[in-house]
CSV table of C-alpha atoms (C1' of nucleotides) in Angstrom, one decimal:
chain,number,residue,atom,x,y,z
A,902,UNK,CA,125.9,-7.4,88.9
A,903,UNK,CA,123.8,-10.3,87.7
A,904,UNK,CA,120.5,-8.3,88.3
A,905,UNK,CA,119.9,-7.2,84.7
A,906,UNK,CA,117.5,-9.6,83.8
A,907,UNK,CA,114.1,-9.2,85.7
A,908,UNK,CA,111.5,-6.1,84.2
A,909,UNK,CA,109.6,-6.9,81.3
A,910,UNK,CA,109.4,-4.2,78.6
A,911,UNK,CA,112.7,-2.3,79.9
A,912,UNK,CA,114.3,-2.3,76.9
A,913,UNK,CA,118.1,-1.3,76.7
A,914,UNK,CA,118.2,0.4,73.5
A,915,UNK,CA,120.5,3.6,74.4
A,916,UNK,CA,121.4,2.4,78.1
A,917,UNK,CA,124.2,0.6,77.6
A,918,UNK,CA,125.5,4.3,76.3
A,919,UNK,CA,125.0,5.6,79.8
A,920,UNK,CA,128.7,4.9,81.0
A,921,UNK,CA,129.9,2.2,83.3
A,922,UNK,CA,127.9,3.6,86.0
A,923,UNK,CA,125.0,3.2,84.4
A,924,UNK,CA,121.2,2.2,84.8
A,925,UNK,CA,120.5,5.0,87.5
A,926,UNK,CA,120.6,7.8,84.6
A,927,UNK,CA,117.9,6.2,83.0
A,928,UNK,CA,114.7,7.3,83.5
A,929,UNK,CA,113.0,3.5,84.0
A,930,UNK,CA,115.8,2.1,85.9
A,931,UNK,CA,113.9,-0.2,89.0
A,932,UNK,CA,116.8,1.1,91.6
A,933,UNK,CA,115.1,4.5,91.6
A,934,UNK,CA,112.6,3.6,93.1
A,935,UNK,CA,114.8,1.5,95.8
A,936,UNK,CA,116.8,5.2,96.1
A,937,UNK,CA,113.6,7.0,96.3
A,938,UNK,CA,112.3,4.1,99.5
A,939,UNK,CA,115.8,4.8,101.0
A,940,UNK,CA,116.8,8.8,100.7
A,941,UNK,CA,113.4,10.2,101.4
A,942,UNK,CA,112.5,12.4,104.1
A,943,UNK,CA,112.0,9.8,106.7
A,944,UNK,CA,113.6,6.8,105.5
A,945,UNK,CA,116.8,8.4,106.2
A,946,UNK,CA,116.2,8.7,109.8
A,947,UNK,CA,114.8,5.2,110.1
A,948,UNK,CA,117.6,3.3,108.9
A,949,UNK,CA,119.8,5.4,110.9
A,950,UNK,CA,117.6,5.1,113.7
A,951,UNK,CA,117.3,1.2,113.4
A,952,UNK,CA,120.9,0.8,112.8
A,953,UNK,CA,121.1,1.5,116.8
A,954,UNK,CA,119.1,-1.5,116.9
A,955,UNK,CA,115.3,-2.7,116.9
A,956,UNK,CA,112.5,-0.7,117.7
A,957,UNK,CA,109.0,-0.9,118.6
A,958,UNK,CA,106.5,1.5,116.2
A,959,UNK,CA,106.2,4.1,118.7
A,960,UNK,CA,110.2,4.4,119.7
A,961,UNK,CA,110.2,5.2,116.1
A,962,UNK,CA,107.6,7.7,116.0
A,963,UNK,CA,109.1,9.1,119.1
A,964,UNK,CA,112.7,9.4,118.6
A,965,UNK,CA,112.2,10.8,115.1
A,966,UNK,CA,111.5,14.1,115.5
A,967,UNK,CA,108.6,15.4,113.5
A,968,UNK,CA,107.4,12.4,111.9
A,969,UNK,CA,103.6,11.8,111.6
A,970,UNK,CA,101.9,8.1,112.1
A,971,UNK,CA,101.0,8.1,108.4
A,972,UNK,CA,104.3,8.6,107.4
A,973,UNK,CA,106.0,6.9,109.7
A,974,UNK,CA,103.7,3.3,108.8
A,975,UNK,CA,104.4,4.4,105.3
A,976,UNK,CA,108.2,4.7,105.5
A,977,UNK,CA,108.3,1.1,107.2
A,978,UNK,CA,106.3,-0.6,104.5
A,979,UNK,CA,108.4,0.4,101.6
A,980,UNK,CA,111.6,-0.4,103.7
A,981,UNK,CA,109.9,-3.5,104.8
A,982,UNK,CA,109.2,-4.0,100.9
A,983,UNK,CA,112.7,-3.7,99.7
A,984,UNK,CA,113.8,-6.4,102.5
A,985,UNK,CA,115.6,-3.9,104.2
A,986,UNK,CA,113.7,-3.8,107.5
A,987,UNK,CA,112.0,-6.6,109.0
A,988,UNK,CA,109.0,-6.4,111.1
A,989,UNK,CA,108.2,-8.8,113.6
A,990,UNK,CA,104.3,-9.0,115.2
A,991,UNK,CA,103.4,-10.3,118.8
A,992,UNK,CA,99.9,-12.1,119.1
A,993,UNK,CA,99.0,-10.1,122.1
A,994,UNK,CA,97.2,-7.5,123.2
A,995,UNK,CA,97.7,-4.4,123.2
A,996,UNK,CA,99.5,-4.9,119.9
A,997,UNK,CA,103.3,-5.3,120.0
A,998,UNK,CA,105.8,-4.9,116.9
A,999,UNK,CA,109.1,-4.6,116.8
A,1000,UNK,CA,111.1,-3.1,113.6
A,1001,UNK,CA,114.6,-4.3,112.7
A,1002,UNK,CA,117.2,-4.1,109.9
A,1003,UNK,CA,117.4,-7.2,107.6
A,1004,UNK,CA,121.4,-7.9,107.3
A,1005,UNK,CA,120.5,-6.4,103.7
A,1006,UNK,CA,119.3,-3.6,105.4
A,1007,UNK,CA,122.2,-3.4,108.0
A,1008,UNK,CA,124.1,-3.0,104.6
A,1009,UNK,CA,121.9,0.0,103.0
A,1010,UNK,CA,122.0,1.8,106.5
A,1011,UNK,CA,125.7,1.9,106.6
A,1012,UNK,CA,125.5,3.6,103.5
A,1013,UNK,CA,122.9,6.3,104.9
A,1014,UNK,CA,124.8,6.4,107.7
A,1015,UNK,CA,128.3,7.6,106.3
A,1016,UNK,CA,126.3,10.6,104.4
A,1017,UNK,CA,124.0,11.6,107.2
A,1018,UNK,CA,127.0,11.7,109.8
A,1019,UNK,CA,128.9,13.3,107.2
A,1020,UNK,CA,126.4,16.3,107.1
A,1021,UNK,CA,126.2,16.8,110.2
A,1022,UNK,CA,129.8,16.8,110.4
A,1023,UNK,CA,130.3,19.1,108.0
A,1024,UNK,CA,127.4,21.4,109.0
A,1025,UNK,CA,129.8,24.1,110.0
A,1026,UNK,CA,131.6,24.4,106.9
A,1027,UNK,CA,128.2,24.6,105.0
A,1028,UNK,CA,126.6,27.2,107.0
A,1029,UNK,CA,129.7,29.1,107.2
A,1030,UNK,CA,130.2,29.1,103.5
A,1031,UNK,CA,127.1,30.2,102.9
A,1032,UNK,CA,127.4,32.6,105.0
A,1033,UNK,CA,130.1,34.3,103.4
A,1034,UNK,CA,128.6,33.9,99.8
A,1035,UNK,CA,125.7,35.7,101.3
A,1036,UNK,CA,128.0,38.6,102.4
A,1037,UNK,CA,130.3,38.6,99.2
A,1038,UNK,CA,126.9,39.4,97.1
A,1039,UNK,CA,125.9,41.7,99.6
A,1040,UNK,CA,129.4,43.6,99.6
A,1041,UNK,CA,129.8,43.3,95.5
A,1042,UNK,CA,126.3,43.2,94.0
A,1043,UNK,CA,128.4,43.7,90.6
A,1044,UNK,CA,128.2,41.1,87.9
A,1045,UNK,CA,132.2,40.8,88.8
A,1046,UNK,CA,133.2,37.9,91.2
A,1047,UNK,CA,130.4,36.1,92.6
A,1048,UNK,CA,128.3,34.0,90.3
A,1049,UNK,CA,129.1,36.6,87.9
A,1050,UNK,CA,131.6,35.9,85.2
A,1051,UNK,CA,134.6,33.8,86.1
A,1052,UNK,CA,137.5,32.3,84.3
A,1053,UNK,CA,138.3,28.7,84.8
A,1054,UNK,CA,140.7,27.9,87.4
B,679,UNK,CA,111.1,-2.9,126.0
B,680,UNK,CA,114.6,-4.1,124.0
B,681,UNK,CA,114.3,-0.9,122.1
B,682,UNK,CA,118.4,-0.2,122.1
B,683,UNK,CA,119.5,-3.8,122.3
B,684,UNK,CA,122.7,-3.8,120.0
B,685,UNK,CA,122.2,-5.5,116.2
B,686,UNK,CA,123.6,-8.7,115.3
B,687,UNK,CA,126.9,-7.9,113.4
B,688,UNK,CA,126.4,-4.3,114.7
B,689,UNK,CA,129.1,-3.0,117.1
B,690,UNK,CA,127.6,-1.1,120.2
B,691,UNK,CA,127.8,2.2,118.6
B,692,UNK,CA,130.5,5.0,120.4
B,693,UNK,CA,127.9,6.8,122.7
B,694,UNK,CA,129.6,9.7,121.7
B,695,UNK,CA,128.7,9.1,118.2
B,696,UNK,CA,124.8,8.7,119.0
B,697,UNK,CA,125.3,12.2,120.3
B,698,UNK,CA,126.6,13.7,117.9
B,699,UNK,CA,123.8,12.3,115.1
B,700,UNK,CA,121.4,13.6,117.4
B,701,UNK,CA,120.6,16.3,116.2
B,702,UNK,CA,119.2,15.0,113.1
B,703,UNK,CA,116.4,13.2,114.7
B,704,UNK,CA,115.5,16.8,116.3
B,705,UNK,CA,112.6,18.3,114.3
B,706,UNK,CA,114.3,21.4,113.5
B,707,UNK,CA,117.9,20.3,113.0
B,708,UNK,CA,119.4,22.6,110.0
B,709,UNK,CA,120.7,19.7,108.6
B,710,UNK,CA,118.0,18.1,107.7
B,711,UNK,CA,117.7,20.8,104.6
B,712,UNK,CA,121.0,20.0,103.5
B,713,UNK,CA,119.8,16.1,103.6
B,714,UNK,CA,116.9,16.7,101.4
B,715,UNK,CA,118.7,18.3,98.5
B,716,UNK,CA,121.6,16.2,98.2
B,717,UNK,CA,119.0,13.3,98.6
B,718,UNK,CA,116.3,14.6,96.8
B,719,UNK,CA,115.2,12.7,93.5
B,720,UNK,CA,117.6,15.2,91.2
B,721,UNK,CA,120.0,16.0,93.6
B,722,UNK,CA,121.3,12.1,93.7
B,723,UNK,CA,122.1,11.9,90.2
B,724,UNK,CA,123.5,15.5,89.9
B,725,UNK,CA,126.3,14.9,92.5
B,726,UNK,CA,126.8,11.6,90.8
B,727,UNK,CA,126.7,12.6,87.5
B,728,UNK,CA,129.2,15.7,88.4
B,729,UNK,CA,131.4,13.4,89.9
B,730,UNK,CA,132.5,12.6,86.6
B,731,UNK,CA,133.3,16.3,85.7
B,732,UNK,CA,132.2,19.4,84.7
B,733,UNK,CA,129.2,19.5,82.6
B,734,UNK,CA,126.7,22.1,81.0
B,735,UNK,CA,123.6,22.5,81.8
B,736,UNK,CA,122.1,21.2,78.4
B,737,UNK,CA,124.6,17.7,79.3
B,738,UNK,CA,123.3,17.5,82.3
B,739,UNK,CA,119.5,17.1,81.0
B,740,UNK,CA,120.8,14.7,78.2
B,741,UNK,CA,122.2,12.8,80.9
B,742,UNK,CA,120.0,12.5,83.8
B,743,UNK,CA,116.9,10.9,82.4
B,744,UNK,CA,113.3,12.2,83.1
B,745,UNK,CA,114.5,15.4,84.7
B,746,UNK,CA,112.7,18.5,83.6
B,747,UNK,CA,114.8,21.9,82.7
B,748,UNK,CA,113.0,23.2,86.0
B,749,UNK,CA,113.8,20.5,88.4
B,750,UNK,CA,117.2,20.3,87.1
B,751,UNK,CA,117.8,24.4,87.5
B,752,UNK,CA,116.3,23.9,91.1
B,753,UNK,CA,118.2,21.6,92.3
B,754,UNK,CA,121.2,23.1,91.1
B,755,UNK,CA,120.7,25.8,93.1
B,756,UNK,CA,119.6,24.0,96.0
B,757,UNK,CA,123.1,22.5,95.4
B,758,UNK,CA,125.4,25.9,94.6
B,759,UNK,CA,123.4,27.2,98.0
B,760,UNK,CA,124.8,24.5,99.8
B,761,UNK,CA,128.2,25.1,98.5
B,762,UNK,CA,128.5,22.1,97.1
B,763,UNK,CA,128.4,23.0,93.3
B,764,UNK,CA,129.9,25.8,91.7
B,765,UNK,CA,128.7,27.7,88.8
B,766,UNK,CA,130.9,29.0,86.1
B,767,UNK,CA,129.3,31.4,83.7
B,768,UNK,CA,131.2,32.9,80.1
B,769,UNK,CA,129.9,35.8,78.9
B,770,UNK,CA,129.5,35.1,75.5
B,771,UNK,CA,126.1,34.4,73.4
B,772,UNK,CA,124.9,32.3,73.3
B,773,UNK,CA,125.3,31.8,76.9
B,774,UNK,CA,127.6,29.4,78.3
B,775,UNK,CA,127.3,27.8,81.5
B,776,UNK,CA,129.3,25.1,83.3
B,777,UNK,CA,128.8,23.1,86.3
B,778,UNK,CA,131.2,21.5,88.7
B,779,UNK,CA,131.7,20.4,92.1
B,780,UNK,CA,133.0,22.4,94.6
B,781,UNK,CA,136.0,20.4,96.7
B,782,UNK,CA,133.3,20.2,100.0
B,783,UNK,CA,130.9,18.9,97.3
B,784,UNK,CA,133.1,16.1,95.7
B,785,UNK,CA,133.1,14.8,99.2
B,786,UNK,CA,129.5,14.4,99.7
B,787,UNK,CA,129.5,13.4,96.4
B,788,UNK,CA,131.0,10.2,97.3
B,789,UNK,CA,128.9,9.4,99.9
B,790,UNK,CA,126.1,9.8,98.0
B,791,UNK,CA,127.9,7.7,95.2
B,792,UNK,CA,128.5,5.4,97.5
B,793,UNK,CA,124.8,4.6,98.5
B,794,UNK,CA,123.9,4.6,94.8
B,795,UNK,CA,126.6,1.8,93.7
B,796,UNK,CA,125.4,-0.1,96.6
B,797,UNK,CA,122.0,0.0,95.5
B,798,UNK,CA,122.4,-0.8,92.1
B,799,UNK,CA,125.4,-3.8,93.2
B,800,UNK,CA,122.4,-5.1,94.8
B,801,UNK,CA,119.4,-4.6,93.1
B,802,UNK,CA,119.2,-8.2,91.9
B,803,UNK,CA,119.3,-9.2,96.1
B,804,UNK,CA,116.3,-6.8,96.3
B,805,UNK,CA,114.2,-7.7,93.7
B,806,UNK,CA,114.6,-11.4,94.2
B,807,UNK,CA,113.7,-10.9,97.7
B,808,UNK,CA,110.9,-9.2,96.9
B,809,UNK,CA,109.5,-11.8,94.6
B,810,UNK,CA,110.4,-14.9,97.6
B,811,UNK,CA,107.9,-12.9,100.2
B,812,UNK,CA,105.6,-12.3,97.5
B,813,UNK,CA,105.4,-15.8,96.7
B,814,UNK,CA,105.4,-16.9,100.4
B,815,UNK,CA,102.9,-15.0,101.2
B,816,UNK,CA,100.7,-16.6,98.2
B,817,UNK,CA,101.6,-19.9,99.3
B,818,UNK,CA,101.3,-19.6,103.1
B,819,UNK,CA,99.4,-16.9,104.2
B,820,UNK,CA,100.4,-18.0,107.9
B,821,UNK,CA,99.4,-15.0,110.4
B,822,UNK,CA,102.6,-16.6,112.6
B,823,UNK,CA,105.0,-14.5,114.0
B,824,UNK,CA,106.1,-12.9,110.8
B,825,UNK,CA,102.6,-11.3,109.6
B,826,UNK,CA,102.1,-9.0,106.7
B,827,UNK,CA,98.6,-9.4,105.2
B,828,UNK,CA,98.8,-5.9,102.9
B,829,UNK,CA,99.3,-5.2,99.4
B,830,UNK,CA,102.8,-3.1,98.2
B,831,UNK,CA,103.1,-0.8,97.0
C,355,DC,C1',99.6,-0.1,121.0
C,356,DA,C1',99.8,-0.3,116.1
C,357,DG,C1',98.1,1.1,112.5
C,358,DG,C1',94.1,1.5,108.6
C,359,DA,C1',90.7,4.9,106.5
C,360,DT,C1',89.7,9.2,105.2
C,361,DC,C1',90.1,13.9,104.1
C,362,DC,C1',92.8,17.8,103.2
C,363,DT,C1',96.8,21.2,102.2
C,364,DA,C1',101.3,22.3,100.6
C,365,DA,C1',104.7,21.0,98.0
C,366,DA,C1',106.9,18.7,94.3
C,367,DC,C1',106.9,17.9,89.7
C,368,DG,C1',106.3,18.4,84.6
C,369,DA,C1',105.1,20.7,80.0
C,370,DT,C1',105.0,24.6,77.6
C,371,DA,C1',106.0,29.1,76.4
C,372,DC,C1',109.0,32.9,76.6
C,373,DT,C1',113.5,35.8,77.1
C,374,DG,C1',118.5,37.6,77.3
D,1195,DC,C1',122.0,28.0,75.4
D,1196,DA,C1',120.4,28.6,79.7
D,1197,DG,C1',117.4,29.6,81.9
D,1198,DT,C1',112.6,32.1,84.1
D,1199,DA,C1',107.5,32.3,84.3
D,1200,DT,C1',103.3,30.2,84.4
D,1201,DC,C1',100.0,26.8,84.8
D,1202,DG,C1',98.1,22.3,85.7
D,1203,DT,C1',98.8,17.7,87.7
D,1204,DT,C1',100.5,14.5,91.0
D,1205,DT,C1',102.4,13.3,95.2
D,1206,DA,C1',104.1,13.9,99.8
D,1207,DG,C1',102.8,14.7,103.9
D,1208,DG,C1',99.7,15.7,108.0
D,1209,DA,C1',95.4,15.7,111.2
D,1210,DT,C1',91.8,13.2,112.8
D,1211,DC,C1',88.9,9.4,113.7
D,1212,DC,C1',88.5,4.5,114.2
D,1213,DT,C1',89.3,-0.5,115.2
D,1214,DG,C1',91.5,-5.1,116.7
DNA sequence: CAGGATCCTAAACGATACTG
DNA sequence: CAGTATCGTTTAGGATCCTG
């Protein structure tokens, strides 16, 4: 990764102890911000939702359940600020603008993609395990099995 | 109204696989809570940092920089409800606490990981990017067909 | 139609202190 | 050591009104 260069004043005193992985364990590291743009609430559902391909403001606001105008213009601006979606004004009236993934973005989405479809895949399993760790405290309220004492495997 | 045409480089997506996403984009879709721990600002790193093995709770803070002992116990149990990280406690004093993933958990794990190594792969991509339409804008403030007149964030 | 501006509430977050 | 409890601060997020 030849991105090491850029922020003045973040120093890399004890970083380069951080394993191989690196940077995103430190607490000033610039991609967390980039993860925070990405995984929160509603940029999730955008990139998954522009991965189907471009869309005009209120497509968004309509196919993404929940999601208030505020947030929603908010959402796109970060995204649109990391160079991940692209947005693309008409000079007519009414207003008409159409949001779209960057290839960058195209990239990032595929990422969100796999671990959204993956919970939802998996929803079953989750709920159903929960379930039963519900019921095994309810059964055994002692300080035996459940996240009570327990040897390692 | 080109709201669903397909994106460039983007394959016209298996109906049945819009369908089965779906749900996420519903307001009230239960998986939606599962998204926002393992995407939530903690719950990132955790999965990522556990990735690498078991750890203690005390490693965990030394390695995940800038998390509080608060955050950090919350998420983990946002993460243990979810089934995706198992708690092992020794009854000994002082107490003695281990964290691991749980086999469903290493799999989101690597989704999650797998978002994260892209973004830091490509963090140089997004910052320079950032600082070209910055500089564009400075230079031509053009209200053509690719307008933006606003200040990031 | 696409948002910006404004105001407000709920939640997230963090620091500190305390306990088994 | 591994938390919980409490408190104060910050931010996310939402409702409403307004304009080009």
């Amino acid at each position: 990764m030849n991105a090491n260069e850029p922020l003045p004043g973040a120093e890399a005193p004890a970083i380069a102890k951080l394993m191989e992985r690196g940077e995103l364990f430190a607490a000033e590291c610039p991609s967390r911000a980039v993860l925070q743009h990405v995984t929160s609430r509603w940029g999730v559902l955008v990139l998954v939702a522009l991965l189907a391909g471009t869309h005009r403001f209120s497509d968004l606001r309509r196919k993404i359940g929940g999601v208030s105008e505020k947030m929603l213009a908010q959402t796109l601006q970060w995204l649109e600020g990391d160079g991940f979606v692209l947005r693309t004004q008409y000079p007519v009236v009414p207003p008409h603008v159409e949001y779209s993934l960057t290839p960058m973005g195209v990239e990032v989405a595929r990422q969100v993609e796999g671990l959204a479809d993956w919970i939802e895949g998996n929803l079953g399993r989750i709920l159903s395990g929960r379930r039963e760790r519900a019921d095994a405290l309810a059964v055994a309220p002692l300080p035996g099995v459940r996240a009570g004492v327990r040897t390692p495997a």
